[in-house]
Amino acid sequence: QVQLVESGGGLVQTGGSLRLSCAASGRTFSTYTMAWFRLAPGKEREFVATITSSGSSTYYADSVKGRFTISRDNAKNTVYLQMNSLKSEDTAVYYCAAGNTRPLATGAHRYEYWGQGTQVTVSS
């Protein structure tokens, strides 16, 4: 069982940056593939980024590639999402997810555990 708590969301201007954190409970965090998804009003949940259990590999949605960076610190049971050059279309609730799944999985159904989400609002 893993519990996930996101933080770091907020209001930022276009072109600004935010860093989201997701703190996980449990001793097996380092075995999980981790990911970030987002849900914007009127849209379906969207994959954002994923990272392998060791942190050695990452994969991004085309919409955020080059602007967002996912990372993890297994000693701190935490995964991060650094978001730079934010755009209005990045406005959404961001969720972190954990799964005993294949590396770099992008499907939401592959993740068993989800956080409560943190709101990111980008204003022009």
PDB file of N, CA and C in Angstrom, residues 27-101:
ATOM      1  N   ARG A  27       7.653   1.577   2.566  1.00  0.00           N
ATOM      2  CA  ARG A  27       9.072   1.251   2.422  1.00  0.00           C
ATOM      3  C   ARG A  27       9.433   0.756   1.040  1.00  0.00           C
ATOM      4  N   THR A  28       8.427   0.635   0.158  1.00  0.00           N
ATOM      5  CA  THR A  28       8.699   0.048  -1.143  1.00  0.00           C
ATOM      6  C   THR A  28       8.659   1.069  -2.271  1.00  0.00           C
ATOM      7  N   PHE A  29       8.773   2.350  -1.923  1.00  0.00           N
ATOM      8  CA  PHE A  29       8.680   3.404  -2.935  1.00  0.00           C
ATOM      9  C   PHE A  29       9.666   3.161  -4.066  1.00  0.00           C
ATOM     10  N   SER A  30      10.860   2.742  -3.734  1.00  0.00           N
ATOM     11  CA  SER A  30      11.911   2.595  -4.740  1.00  0.00           C
ATOM     12  C   SER A  30      11.634   1.496  -5.755  1.00  0.00           C
ATOM     13  N   THR A  31      10.610   0.695  -5.525  1.00  0.00           N
ATOM     14  CA  THR A  31      10.276  -0.367  -6.476  1.00  0.00           C
ATOM     15  C   THR A  31       9.211   0.050  -7.480  1.00  0.00           C
ATOM     16  N   TYR A  32       8.619   1.205  -7.283  1.00  0.00           N
ATOM     17  CA  TYR A  32       7.491   1.630  -8.112  1.00  0.00           C
ATOM     18  C   TYR A  32       7.909   2.507  -9.282  1.00  0.00           C
ATOM     19  N   THR A  33       7.293   2.258 -10.429  1.00  0.00           N
ATOM     20  CA  THR A  33       7.298   3.240 -11.504  1.00  0.00           C
ATOM     21  C   THR A  33       6.405   4.398 -11.077  1.00  0.00           C
ATOM     22  N   MET A  34       6.884   5.603 -11.279  1.00  0.00           N
ATOM     23  CA  MET A  34       6.122   6.792 -10.880  1.00  0.00           C
ATOM     24  C   MET A  34       5.781   7.626 -12.109  1.00  0.00           C
ATOM     25  N   ALA A  35       4.681   8.355 -11.999  1.00  0.00           N
ATOM     26  CA  ALA A  35       4.254   9.167 -13.133  1.00  0.00           C
ATOM     27  C   ALA A  35       3.470  10.377 -12.649  1.00  0.00           C
ATOM     28  N   TRP A  36       3.365  11.349 -13.533  1.00  0.00           N
ATOM     29  CA  TRP A  36       2.489  12.494 -13.340  1.00  0.00           C
ATOM     30  C   TRP A  36       1.456  12.507 -14.465  1.00  0.00           C
ATOM     31  N   PHE A  37       0.214  12.781 -14.079  1.00  0.00           N
ATOM     32  CA  PHE A  37      -0.881  12.976 -15.019  1.00  0.00           C
ATOM     33  C   PHE A  37      -1.517  14.315 -14.690  1.00  0.00           C
ATOM     34  N   ARG A  38      -2.343  14.812 -15.592  1.00  0.00           N
ATOM     35  CA  ARG A  38      -3.066  16.044 -15.309  1.00  0.00           C
ATOM     36  C   ARG A  38      -4.468  15.983 -15.883  1.00  0.00           C
ATOM     37  N   LEU A  39      -5.345  16.755 -15.268  1.00  0.00           N
ATOM     38  CA  LEU A  39      -6.735  16.810 -15.688  1.00  0.00           C
ATOM     39  C   LEU A  39      -7.156  18.266 -15.762  1.00  0.00           C
ATOM     40  N   ALA A  40      -7.448  18.700 -16.976  1.00  0.00           N
ATOM     41  CA  ALA A  40      -7.903  20.066 -17.191  1.00  0.00           C
ATOM     42  C   ALA A  40      -9.416  20.076 -17.370  1.00  0.00           C
ATOM     43  N   PRO A  41     -10.057  21.204 -17.055  1.00  0.00           N
ATOM     44  CA  PRO A  41     -11.512  21.286 -17.199  1.00  0.00           C
ATOM     45  C   PRO A  41     -11.962  20.967 -18.622  1.00  0.00           C
ATOM     46  N   GLY A  42     -12.931  20.079 -18.729  1.00  0.00           N
ATOM     47  CA  GLY A  42     -13.475  19.743 -20.027  1.00  0.00           C
ATOM     48  C   GLY A  42     -12.635  18.804 -20.846  1.00  0.00           C
ATOM     49  N   LYS A  43     -11.543  18.313 -20.275  1.00  0.00           N
ATOM     50  CA  LYS A  43     -10.651  17.415 -21.003  1.00  0.00           C
ATOM     51  C   LYS A  43     -10.501  16.091 -20.261  1.00  0.00           C
ATOM     52  N   GLU A  44      -9.975  15.117 -20.968  1.00  0.00           N
ATOM     53  CA  GLU A  44      -9.708  13.828 -20.342  1.00  0.00           C
ATOM     54  C   GLU A  44      -8.357  13.878 -19.625  1.00  0.00           C
ATOM     55  N   ARG A  45      -8.186  12.961 -18.678  1.00  0.00           N
ATOM     56  CA  ARG A  45      -6.913  12.875 -17.972  1.00  0.00           C
ATOM     57  C   ARG A  45      -5.794  12.602 -18.970  1.00  0.00           C
ATOM     58  N   GLU A  46      -4.685  13.294 -18.781  1.00  0.00           N
ATOM     59  CA  GLU A  46      -3.597  13.266 -19.751  1.00  0.00           C
ATOM     60  C   GLU A  46      -2.296  12.847 -19.078  1.00  0.00           C
ATOM     61  N   PHE A  47      -1.589  11.928 -19.704  1.00  0.00           N
ATOM     62  CA  PHE A  47      -0.265  11.554 -19.234  1.00  0.00           C
ATOM     63  C   PHE A  47       0.696  12.723 -19.419  1.00  0.00           C
ATOM     64  N   VAL A  48       1.574  12.941 -18.431  1.00  0.00           N
ATOM     65  CA  VAL A  48       2.543  14.028 -18.503  1.00  0.00           C
ATOM     66  C   VAL A  48       3.974  13.485 -18.568  1.00  0.00           C
ATOM     67  N   ALA A  49       4.343  12.659 -17.581  1.00  0.00           N
ATOM     68  CA  ALA A  49       5.727  12.178 -17.516  1.00  0.00           C
ATOM     69  C   ALA A  49       5.792  10.946 -16.629  1.00  0.00           C
ATOM     70  N   THR A  50       6.816  10.126 -16.864  1.00  0.00           N
ATOM     71  CA  THR A  50       7.020   8.947 -16.044  1.00  0.00           C
ATOM     72  C   THR A  50       8.506   8.707 -15.835  1.00  0.00           C
ATOM     73  N   ILE A  51       8.822   7.976 -14.767  1.00  0.00           N
ATOM     74  CA  ILE A  51      10.209   7.702 -14.426  1.00  0.00           C
ATOM     75  C   ILE A  51      10.310   6.286 -13.879  1.00  0.00           C
ATOM     76  N   THR A  52      11.380   5.613 -14.230  1.00  0.00           N
ATOM     77  CA  THR A  52      11.564   4.246 -13.772  1.00  0.00           C
ATOM     78  C   THR A  52      11.851   4.208 -12.272  1.00  0.00           C
ATOM     79  N   SER A  53      11.775   3.036 -11.694  1.00  0.00           N
ATOM     80  CA  SER A  53      11.939   2.882 -10.250  1.00  0.00           C
ATOM     81  C   SER A  53      13.308   3.373  -9.779  1.00  0.00           C
ATOM     82  N   SER A  54      14.324   3.170 -10.591  1.00  0.00           N
ATOM     83  CA  SER A  54      15.668   3.605 -10.214  1.00  0.00           C
ATOM     84  C   SER A  54      15.923   5.065 -10.531  1.00  0.00           C
ATOM     85  N   GLY A  55      15.097   5.626 -11.370  1.00  0.00           N
ATOM     86  CA  GLY A  55      15.296   7.003 -11.806  1.00  0.00           C
ATOM     87  C   GLY A  55      16.204   7.131 -13.012  1.00  0.00           C
ATOM     88  N   SER A  56      16.596   6.014 -13.592  1.00  0.00           N
ATOM     89  CA  SER A  56      17.570   6.057 -14.680  1.00  0.00           C
ATOM     90  C   SER A  56      16.966   6.467 -16.015  1.00  0.00           C
ATOM     91  N   SER A  57      15.669   6.301 -16.166  1.00  0.00           N
ATOM     92  CA  SER A  57      15.029   6.636 -17.446  1.00  0.00           C
ATOM     93  C   SER A  57      13.735   7.393 -17.212  1.00  0.00           C
ATOM     94  N   THR A  58      13.443   8.268 -18.168  1.00  0.00           N
ATOM     95  CA  THR A  58      12.234   9.075 -18.106  1.00  0.00           C
ATOM     96  C   THR A  58      11.579   9.123 -19.481  1.00  0.00           C
ATOM     97  N   TYR A  59      10.309   9.490 -19.490  1.00  0.00           N
ATOM     98  CA  TYR A  59       9.572   9.629 -20.755  1.00  0.00           C
ATOM     99  C   TYR A  59       8.529  10.712 -20.570  1.00  0.00           C
ATOM    100  N   TYR A  60       8.321  11.532 -21.616  1.00  0.00           N
ATOM    101  CA  TYR A  60       7.432  12.680 -21.511  1.00  0.00           C
ATOM    102  C   TYR A  60       6.407  12.711 -22.629  1.00  0.00           C
ATOM    103  N   ALA A  61       5.286  13.319 -22.327  1.00  0.00           N
ATOM    104  CA  ALA A  61       4.323  13.645 -23.370  1.00  0.00           C
ATOM    105  C   ALA A  61       4.946  14.712 -24.265  1.00  0.00           C
ATOM    106  N   ASP A  62       4.588  14.676 -25.537  1.00  0.00           N
ATOM    107  CA  ASP A  62       5.137  15.655 -26.485  1.00  0.00           C
ATOM    108  C   ASP A  62       4.818  17.082 -26.061  1.00  0.00           C
ATOM    109  N   SER A  63       3.674  17.264 -25.431  1.00  0.00           N
ATOM    110  CA  SER A  63       3.224  18.612 -25.069  1.00  0.00           C
ATOM    111  C   SER A  63       4.100  19.264 -23.996  1.00  0.00           C
ATOM    112  N   VAL A  64       4.878  18.467 -23.259  1.00  0.00           N
ATOM    113  CA  VAL A  64       5.698  19.031 -22.184  1.00  0.00           C
ATOM    114  C   VAL A  64       7.182  18.779 -22.375  1.00  0.00           C
ATOM    115  N   LYS A  65       7.529  18.007 -23.390  1.00  0.00           N
ATOM    116  CA  LYS A  65       8.926  17.652 -23.616  1.00  0.00           C
ATOM    117  C   LYS A  65       9.774  18.909 -23.799  1.00  0.00           C
ATOM    118  N   GLY A  66      10.897  18.946 -23.102  1.00  0.00           N
ATOM    119  CA  GLY A  66      11.787  20.098 -23.176  1.00  0.00           C
ATOM    120  C   GLY A  66      11.452  21.188 -22.186  1.00  0.00           C
ATOM    121  N   ARG A  67      10.279  21.115 -21.558  1.00  0.00           N
ATOM    122  CA  ARG A  67       9.874  22.139 -20.580  1.00  0.00           C
ATOM    123  C   ARG A  67       9.756  21.559 -19.175  1.00  0.00           C
ATOM    124  N   PHE A  68       9.329  20.300 -19.078  1.00  0.00           N
ATOM    125  CA  PHE A  68       9.126  19.652 -17.782  1.00  0.00           C
ATOM    126  C   PHE A  68      10.205  18.601 -17.559  1.00  0.00           C
ATOM    127  N   THR A  69      10.555  18.410 -16.286  1.00  0.00           N
ATOM    128  CA  THR A  69      11.517  17.376 -15.911  1.00  0.00           C
ATOM    129  C   THR A  69      10.999  16.607 -14.709  1.00  0.00           C
ATOM    130  N   ILE A  70      10.914  15.296 -14.860  1.00  0.00           N
ATOM    131  CA  ILE A  70      10.529  14.437 -13.741  1.00  0.00           C
ATOM    132  C   ILE A  70      11.798  13.865 -13.123  1.00  0.00           C
ATOM    133  N   SER A  71      11.797  13.781 -11.797  1.00  0.00           N
ATOM    134  CA  SER A  71      12.933  13.202 -11.092  1.00  0.00           C
ATOM    135  C   SER A  71      12.425  12.566  -9.801  1.00  0.00           C
ATOM    136  N   ARG A  72      13.270  11.805  -9.156  1.00  0.00           N
ATOM    137  CA  ARG A  72      12.870  11.176  -7.902  1.00  0.00           C
ATOM    138  C   ARG A  72      14.066  11.062  -6.981  1.00  0.00           C
ATOM    139  N   ASP A  73      13.759  11.030  -5.692  1.00  0.00           N
ATOM    140  CA  ASP A  73      14.757  10.815  -4.655  1.00  0.00           C
ATOM    141  C   ASP A  73      14.257   9.663  -3.817  1.00  0.00           C
ATOM    142  N   ASN A  74      14.781   8.482  -4.068  1.00  0.00           N
ATOM    143  CA  ASN A  74      14.277   7.299  -3.368  1.00  0.00           C
ATOM    144  C   ASN A  74      14.615   7.319  -1.872  1.00  0.00           C
ATOM    145  N   ALA A  75      15.636   8.035  -1.501  1.00  0.00           N
ATOM    146  CA  ALA A  75      15.972   8.151  -0.084  1.00  0.00           C
ATOM    147  C   ALA A  75      14.937   8.989   0.664  1.00  0.00           C
ATOM    148  N   LYS A  76      14.275   9.876  -0.077  1.00  0.00           N
ATOM    149  CA  LYS A  76      13.255  10.743   0.528  1.00  0.00           C
ATOM    150  C   LYS A  76      11.837  10.320   0.156  1.00  0.00           C
ATOM    151  N   ASN A  77      11.711   9.212  -0.569  1.00  0.00           N
ATOM    152  CA  ASN A  77      10.385   8.741  -1.000  1.00  0.00           C
ATOM    153  C   ASN A  77       9.595   9.843  -1.706  1.00  0.00           C
ATOM    154  N   THR A  78      10.250  10.559  -2.585  1.00  0.00           N
ATOM    155  CA  THR A  78       9.621  11.705  -3.228  1.00  0.00           C
ATOM    156  C   THR A  78       9.917  11.719  -4.723  1.00  0.00           C
ATOM    157  N   VAL A  79       8.898  12.081  -5.492  1.00  0.00           N
ATOM    158  CA  VAL A  79       9.054  12.316  -6.918  1.00  0.00           C
ATOM    159  C   VAL A  79       8.707  13.778  -7.189  1.00  0.00           C
ATOM    160  N   TYR A  80       9.399  14.352  -8.155  1.00  0.00           N
ATOM    161  CA  TYR A  80       9.244  15.770  -8.460  1.00  0.00           C
ATOM    162  C   TYR A  80       8.848  15.970  -9.915  1.00  0.00           C
ATOM    163  N   LEU A  81       8.236  17.117 -10.160  1.00  0.00           N
ATOM    164  CA  LEU A  81       7.988  17.550 -11.527  1.00  0.00           C
ATOM    165  C   LEU A  81       8.365  19.024 -11.606  1.00  0.00           C
ATOM    166  N   GLN A  82       9.494  19.289 -12.234  1.00  0.00           N
ATOM    167  CA  GLN A  82       9.915  20.669 -12.469  1.00  0.00           C
ATOM    168  C   GLN A  82       9.277  21.146 -13.759  1.00  0.00           C
ATOM    169  N   MET A  83       8.527  22.233 -13.674  1.00  0.00           N
ATOM    170  CA  MET A  83       7.796  22.743 -14.825  1.00  0.00           C
ATOM    171  C   MET A  83       8.309  24.142 -15.160  1.00  0.00           C
ATOM    172  N   ASN A  84       8.877  24.292 -16.317  1.00  0.00           N
ATOM    173  CA  ASN A  84       9.399  25.568 -16.775  1.00  0.00           C
ATOM    174  C   ASN A  84       8.641  26.034 -18.015  1.00  0.00           C
ATOM    175  N   SER A  85       8.786  27.306 -18.330  1.00  0.00           N
ATOM    176  CA  SER A  85       8.145  27.884 -19.522  1.00  0.00           C
ATOM    177  C   SER A  85       6.670  27.525 -19.587  1.00  0.00           C
ATOM    178  N   LEU A  86       5.994  27.730 -18.480  1.00  0.00           N
ATOM    179  CA  LEU A  86       4.597  27.321 -18.380  1.00  0.00           C
ATOM    180  C   LEU A  86       3.708  28.111 -19.321  1.00  0.00           C
ATOM    181  N   LYS A  87       2.707  27.409 -19.848  1.00  0.00           N
ATOM    182  CA  LYS A  87       1.744  27.980 -20.772  1.00  0.00           C
ATOM    183  C   LYS A  87       0.348  27.882 -20.170  1.00  0.00           C
ATOM    184  N   SER A  88      -0.575  28.666 -20.702  1.00  0.00           N
ATOM    185  CA  SER A  88      -1.938  28.623 -20.172  1.00  0.00           C
ATOM    186  C   SER A  88      -2.544  27.228 -20.318  1.00  0.00           C
ATOM    187  N   GLU A  89      -2.159  26.537 -21.365  1.00  0.00           N
ATOM    188  CA  GLU A  89      -2.701  25.185 -21.580  1.00  0.00           C
ATOM    189  C   GLU A  89      -2.154  24.155 -20.594  1.00  0.00           C
ATOM    190  N   ASP A  90      -1.201  24.544 -19.758  1.00  0.00           N
ATOM    191  CA  ASP A  90      -0.725  23.652 -18.699  1.00  0.00           C
ATOM    192  C   ASP A  90      -1.614  23.715 -17.456  1.00  0.00           C
ATOM    193  N   THR A  91      -2.569  24.634 -17.454  1.00  0.00           N
ATOM    194  CA  THR A  91      -3.481  24.745 -16.328  1.00  0.00           C
ATOM    195  C   THR A  91      -4.268  23.453 -16.153  1.00  0.00           C
ATOM    196  N   ALA A  92      -4.197  22.865 -14.961  1.00  0.00           N
ATOM    197  CA  ALA A  92      -4.844  21.582 -14.692  1.00  0.00           C
ATOM    198  C   ALA A  92      -4.612  21.200 -13.239  1.00  0.00           C
ATOM    199  N   VAL A  93      -5.314  20.173 -12.823  1.00  0.00           N
ATOM    200  CA  VAL A  93      -4.975  19.507 -11.570  1.00  0.00           C
ATOM    201  C   VAL A  93      -3.958  18.418 -11.909  1.00  0.00           C
ATOM    202  N   TYR A  94      -2.847  18.420 -11.199  1.00  0.00           N
ATOM    203  CA  TYR A  94      -1.772  17.476 -11.461  1.00  0.00           C
ATOM    204  C   TYR A  94      -1.783  16.384 -10.391  1.00  0.00           C
ATOM    205  N   TYR A  95      -1.713  15.147 -10.864  1.00  0.00           N
ATOM    206  CA  TYR A  95      -1.742  13.992  -9.988  1.00  0.00           C
ATOM    207  C   TYR A  95      -0.474  13.171 -10.148  1.00  0.00           C
ATOM    208  N   CYS A  96       0.076  12.711  -9.039  1.00  0.00           N
ATOM    209  CA  CYS A  96       1.141  11.732  -9.160  1.00  0.00           C
ATOM    210  C   CYS A  96       0.545  10.350  -8.951  1.00  0.00           C
ATOM    211  N   ALA A  97       1.207   9.368  -9.542  1.00  0.00           N
ATOM    212  CA  ALA A  97       0.709   7.998  -9.510  1.00  0.00           C
ATOM    213  C   ALA A  97       1.872   7.037  -9.362  1.00  0.00           C
ATOM    214  N   ALA A  98       1.605   5.923  -8.705  1.00  0.00           N
ATOM    215  CA  ALA A  98       2.612   4.883  -8.493  1.00  0.00           C
ATOM    216  C   ALA A  98       2.063   3.550  -8.972  1.00  0.00           C
ATOM    217  N   GLY A  99       2.943   2.761  -9.584  1.00  0.00           N
ATOM    218  CA  GLY A  99       2.474   1.476 -10.072  1.00  0.00           C
ATOM    219  C   GLY A  99       3.553   0.424 -10.115  1.00  0.00           C
ATOM    220  N   ASN A 100       3.148  -0.802  -9.831  1.00  0.00           N
ATOM    221  CA  ASN A 100       4.007  -1.968 -10.072  1.00  0.00           C
ATOM    222  C   ASN A 100       3.764  -2.384 -11.509  1.00  0.00           C
ATOM    223  N   THR A 101       4.394  -1.688 -12.410  1.00  0.00           N
ATOM    224  CA  THR A 101       4.091  -1.864 -13.826  1.00  0.00           C
ATOM    225  C   THR A 101       5.382  -1.816 -14.626  1.00  0.00           C
TER     226      THR A 101
END
